[in-house]
GROMACS .gro file of C-alpha atoms in nm:
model
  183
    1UNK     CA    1   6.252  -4.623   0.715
    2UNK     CA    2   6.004  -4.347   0.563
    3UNK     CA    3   6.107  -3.932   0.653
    4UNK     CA    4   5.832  -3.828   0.856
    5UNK     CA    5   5.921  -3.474   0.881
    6UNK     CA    6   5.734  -3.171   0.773
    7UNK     CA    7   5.897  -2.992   0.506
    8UNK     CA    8   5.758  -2.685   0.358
    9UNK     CA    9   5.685  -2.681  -0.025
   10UNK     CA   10   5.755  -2.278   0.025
   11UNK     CA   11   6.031  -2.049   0.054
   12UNK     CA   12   6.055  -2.011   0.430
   13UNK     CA   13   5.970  -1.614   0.451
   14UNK     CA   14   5.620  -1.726   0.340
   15UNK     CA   15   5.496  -1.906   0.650
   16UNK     CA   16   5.655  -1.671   0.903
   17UNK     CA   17   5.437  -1.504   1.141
   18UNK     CA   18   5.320  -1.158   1.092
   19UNK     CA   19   5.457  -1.055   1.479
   20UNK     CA   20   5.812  -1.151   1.364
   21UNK     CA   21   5.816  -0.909   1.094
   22UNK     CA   22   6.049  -0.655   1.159
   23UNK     CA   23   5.934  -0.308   1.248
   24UNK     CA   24   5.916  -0.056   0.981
   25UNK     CA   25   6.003   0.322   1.042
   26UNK     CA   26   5.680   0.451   1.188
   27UNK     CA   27   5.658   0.729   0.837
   28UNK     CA   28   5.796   0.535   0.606
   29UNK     CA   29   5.630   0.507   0.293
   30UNK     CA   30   5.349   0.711   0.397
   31UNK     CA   31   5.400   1.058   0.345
   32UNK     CA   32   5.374   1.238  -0.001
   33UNK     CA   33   5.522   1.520  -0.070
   34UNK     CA   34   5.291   1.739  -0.391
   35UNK     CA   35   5.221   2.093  -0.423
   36UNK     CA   36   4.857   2.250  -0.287
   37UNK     CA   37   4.779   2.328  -0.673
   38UNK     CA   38   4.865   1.936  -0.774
   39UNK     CA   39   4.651   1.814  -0.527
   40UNK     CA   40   4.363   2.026  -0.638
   41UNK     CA   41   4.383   1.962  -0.957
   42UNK     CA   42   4.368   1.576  -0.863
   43UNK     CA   43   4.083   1.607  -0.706
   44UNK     CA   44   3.926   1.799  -0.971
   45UNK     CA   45   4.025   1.511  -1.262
   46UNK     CA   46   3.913   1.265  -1.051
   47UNK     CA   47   3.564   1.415  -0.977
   48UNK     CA   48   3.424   1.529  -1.270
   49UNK     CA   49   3.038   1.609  -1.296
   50UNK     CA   50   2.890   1.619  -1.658
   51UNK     CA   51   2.605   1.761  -1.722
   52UNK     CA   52   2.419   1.572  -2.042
   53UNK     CA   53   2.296   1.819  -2.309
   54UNK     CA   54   2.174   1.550  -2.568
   55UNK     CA   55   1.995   1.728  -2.867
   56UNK     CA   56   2.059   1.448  -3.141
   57UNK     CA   57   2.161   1.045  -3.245
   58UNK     CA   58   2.483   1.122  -3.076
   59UNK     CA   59   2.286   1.150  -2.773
   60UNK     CA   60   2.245   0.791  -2.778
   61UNK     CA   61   2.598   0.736  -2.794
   62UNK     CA   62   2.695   0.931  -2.478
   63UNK     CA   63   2.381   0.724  -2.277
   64UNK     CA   64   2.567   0.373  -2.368
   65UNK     CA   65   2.930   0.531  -2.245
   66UNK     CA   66   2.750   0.569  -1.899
   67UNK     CA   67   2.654   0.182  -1.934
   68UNK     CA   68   2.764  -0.095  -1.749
   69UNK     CA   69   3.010  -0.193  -2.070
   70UNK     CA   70   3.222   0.129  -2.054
   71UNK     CA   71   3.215   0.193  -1.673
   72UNK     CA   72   3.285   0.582  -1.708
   73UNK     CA   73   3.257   0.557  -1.340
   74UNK     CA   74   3.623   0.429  -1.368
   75UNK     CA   75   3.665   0.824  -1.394
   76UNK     CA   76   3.495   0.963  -1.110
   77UNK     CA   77   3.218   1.085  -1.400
   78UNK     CA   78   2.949   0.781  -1.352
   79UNK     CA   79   2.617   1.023  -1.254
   80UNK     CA   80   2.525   1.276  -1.549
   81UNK     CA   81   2.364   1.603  -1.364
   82UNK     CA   82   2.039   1.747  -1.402
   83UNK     CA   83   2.130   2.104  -1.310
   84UNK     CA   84   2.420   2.287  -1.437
   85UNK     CA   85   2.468   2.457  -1.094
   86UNK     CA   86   2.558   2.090  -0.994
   87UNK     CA   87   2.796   2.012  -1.283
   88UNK     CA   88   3.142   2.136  -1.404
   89UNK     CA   89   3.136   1.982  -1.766
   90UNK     CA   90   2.905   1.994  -2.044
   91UNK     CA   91   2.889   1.740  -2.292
   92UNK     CA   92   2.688   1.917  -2.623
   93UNK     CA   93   2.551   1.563  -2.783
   94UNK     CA   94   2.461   1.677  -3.117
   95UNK     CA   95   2.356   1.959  -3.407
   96UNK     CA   96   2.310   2.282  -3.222
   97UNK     CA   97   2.048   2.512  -3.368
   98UNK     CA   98   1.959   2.899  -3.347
   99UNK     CA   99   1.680   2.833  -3.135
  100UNK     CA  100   1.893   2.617  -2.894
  101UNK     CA  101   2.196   2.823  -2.931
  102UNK     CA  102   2.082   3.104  -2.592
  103UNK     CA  103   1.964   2.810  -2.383
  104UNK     CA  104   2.352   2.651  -2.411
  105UNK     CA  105   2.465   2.956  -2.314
  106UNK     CA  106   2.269   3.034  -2.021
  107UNK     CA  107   2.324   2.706  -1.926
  108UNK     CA  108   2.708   2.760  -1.959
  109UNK     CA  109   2.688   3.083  -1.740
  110UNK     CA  110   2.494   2.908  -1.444
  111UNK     CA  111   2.768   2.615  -1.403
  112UNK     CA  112   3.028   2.724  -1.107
  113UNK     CA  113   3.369   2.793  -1.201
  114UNK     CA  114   3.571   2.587  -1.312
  115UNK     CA  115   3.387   2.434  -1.608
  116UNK     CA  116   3.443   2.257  -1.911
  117UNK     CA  117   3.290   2.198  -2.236
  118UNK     CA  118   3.310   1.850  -2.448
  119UNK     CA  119   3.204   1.913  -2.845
  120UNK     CA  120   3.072   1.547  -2.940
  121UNK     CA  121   3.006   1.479  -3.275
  122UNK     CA  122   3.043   1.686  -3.614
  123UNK     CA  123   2.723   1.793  -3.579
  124UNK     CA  124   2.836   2.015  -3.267
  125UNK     CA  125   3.154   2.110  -3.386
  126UNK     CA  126   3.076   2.222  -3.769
  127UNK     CA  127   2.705   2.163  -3.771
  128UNK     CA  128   2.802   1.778  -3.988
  129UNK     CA  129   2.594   1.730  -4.266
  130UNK     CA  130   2.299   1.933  -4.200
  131UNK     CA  131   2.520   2.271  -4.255
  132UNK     CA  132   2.211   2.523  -4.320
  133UNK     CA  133   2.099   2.828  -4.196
  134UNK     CA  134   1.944   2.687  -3.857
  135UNK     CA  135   2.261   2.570  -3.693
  136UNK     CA  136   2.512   2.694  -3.519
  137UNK     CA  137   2.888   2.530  -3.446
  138UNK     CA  138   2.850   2.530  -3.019
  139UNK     CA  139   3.231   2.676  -3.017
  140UNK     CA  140   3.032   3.018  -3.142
  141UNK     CA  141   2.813   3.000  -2.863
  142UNK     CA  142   3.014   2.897  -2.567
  143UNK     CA  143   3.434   2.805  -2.505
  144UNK     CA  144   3.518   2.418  -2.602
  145UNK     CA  145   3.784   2.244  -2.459
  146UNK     CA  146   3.748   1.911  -2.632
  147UNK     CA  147   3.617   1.778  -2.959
  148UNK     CA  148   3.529   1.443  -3.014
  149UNK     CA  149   3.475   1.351  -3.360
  150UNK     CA  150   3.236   1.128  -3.564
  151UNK     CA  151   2.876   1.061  -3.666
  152UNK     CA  152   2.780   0.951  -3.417
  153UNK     CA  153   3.113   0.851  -3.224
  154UNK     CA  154   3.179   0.554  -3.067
  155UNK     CA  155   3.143   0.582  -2.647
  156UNK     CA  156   3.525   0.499  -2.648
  157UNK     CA  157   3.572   0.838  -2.810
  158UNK     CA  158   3.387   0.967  -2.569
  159UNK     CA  159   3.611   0.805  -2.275
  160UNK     CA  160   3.926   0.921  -2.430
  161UNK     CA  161   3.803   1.285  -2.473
  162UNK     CA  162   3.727   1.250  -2.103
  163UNK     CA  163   4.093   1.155  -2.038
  164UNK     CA  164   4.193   1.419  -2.244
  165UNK     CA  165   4.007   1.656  -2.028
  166UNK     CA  166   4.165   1.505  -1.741
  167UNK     CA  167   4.495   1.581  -1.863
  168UNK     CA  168   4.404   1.969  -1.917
  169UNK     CA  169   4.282   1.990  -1.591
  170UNK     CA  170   4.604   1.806  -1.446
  171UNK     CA  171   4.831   2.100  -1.623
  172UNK     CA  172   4.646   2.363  -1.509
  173UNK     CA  173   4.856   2.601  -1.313
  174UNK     CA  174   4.792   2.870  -1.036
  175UNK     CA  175   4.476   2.730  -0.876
  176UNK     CA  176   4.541   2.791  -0.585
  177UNK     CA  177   4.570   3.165  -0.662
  178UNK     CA  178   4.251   3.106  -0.861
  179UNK     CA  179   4.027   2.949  -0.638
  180UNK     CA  180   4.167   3.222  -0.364
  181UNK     CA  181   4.060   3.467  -0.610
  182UNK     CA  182   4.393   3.658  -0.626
  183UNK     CA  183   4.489   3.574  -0.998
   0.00000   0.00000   0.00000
């Protein structure tokens, strides 16, 4: 005679019903305990809002990392700004020259506090192989917090000097006191 009886090809704890679960302490894993100037600075890293300033190739470059095959949105930095009163960091794509140099920097002064700079390419940081008369390294016009080298660099250098950013802005201390305006 054949064993007609069900037997479950599972552990047991699998099939049992949701209403039998036992009840779980109504906080429980829920609250998290982090400081007002963590939590800030979270929300800042995750968040950021670039404002494109492409003036060469590497211009190119930083259009592909917003692509579909890098997915900077990953980052909370997936829509590049048209205004700088709209965006905390500027990314200077390329050779900066004389004539461009005043137009960075009003641009710089019009972004709201807090802001950050990303150098990208060797052309931006020590004016590359074109070092003449008519250009300027962008760290003499405004602060930079992050170089990215190459010519042009990859996207992926791009990304990482993003997460690099991300870090700074994670160690930042005394925001609250900052933001408050009592620092």
């Amino acid at each position: 005679m054949e064993d007609t009886t069900f037997h479950l090809s599972q552990p047991p704890e699998l099939f049992a019903r949701i209403d039998d679960e036992p009840v779980v302490d109504e906080f429980g894993e829920s609250i998290l305990f982090t400081t007002l100037d963590k939590l800030i600075n979270w929300g800042r890293k995750n968040a950021i809002w670039p404002m494109s300033f492409g003036l060469a190739c590497c211009a190119i470059e930083m259009m592909s990392m917003i692509a579909s095959r890098y997915d900077i949105s990953r980052f909370g930095a997936e829509v590049m700004r048209g205004s700088p009163r709209q965006s905390d960091l500027m990314i200077i794509a390329g050779r900066v020259s004389n004539k461009m140099a005043p137009v960075i920097r009003r641009l710089y002064e019009q972004m709201p506090e807090p802001k950050w700079v990303i150098s990208m390419g060797a052309c931006a940081t020590s004016t590359g192989v074109f070092s003449n008369y008519a250009l300027v390294p962008v760290n003499q016009v405004i602060p930079v917090d992050v170089y990215v080298p190459g010519c042009p660099p990859r996207p992926e250098q791009l990304i990482y000097a993003i997460t690099l950013l991300q870090k700074k802005i994670a160690q930042e201390t005394k925001v609250v006191s900052k933001v408050l305006n009592l620092a």
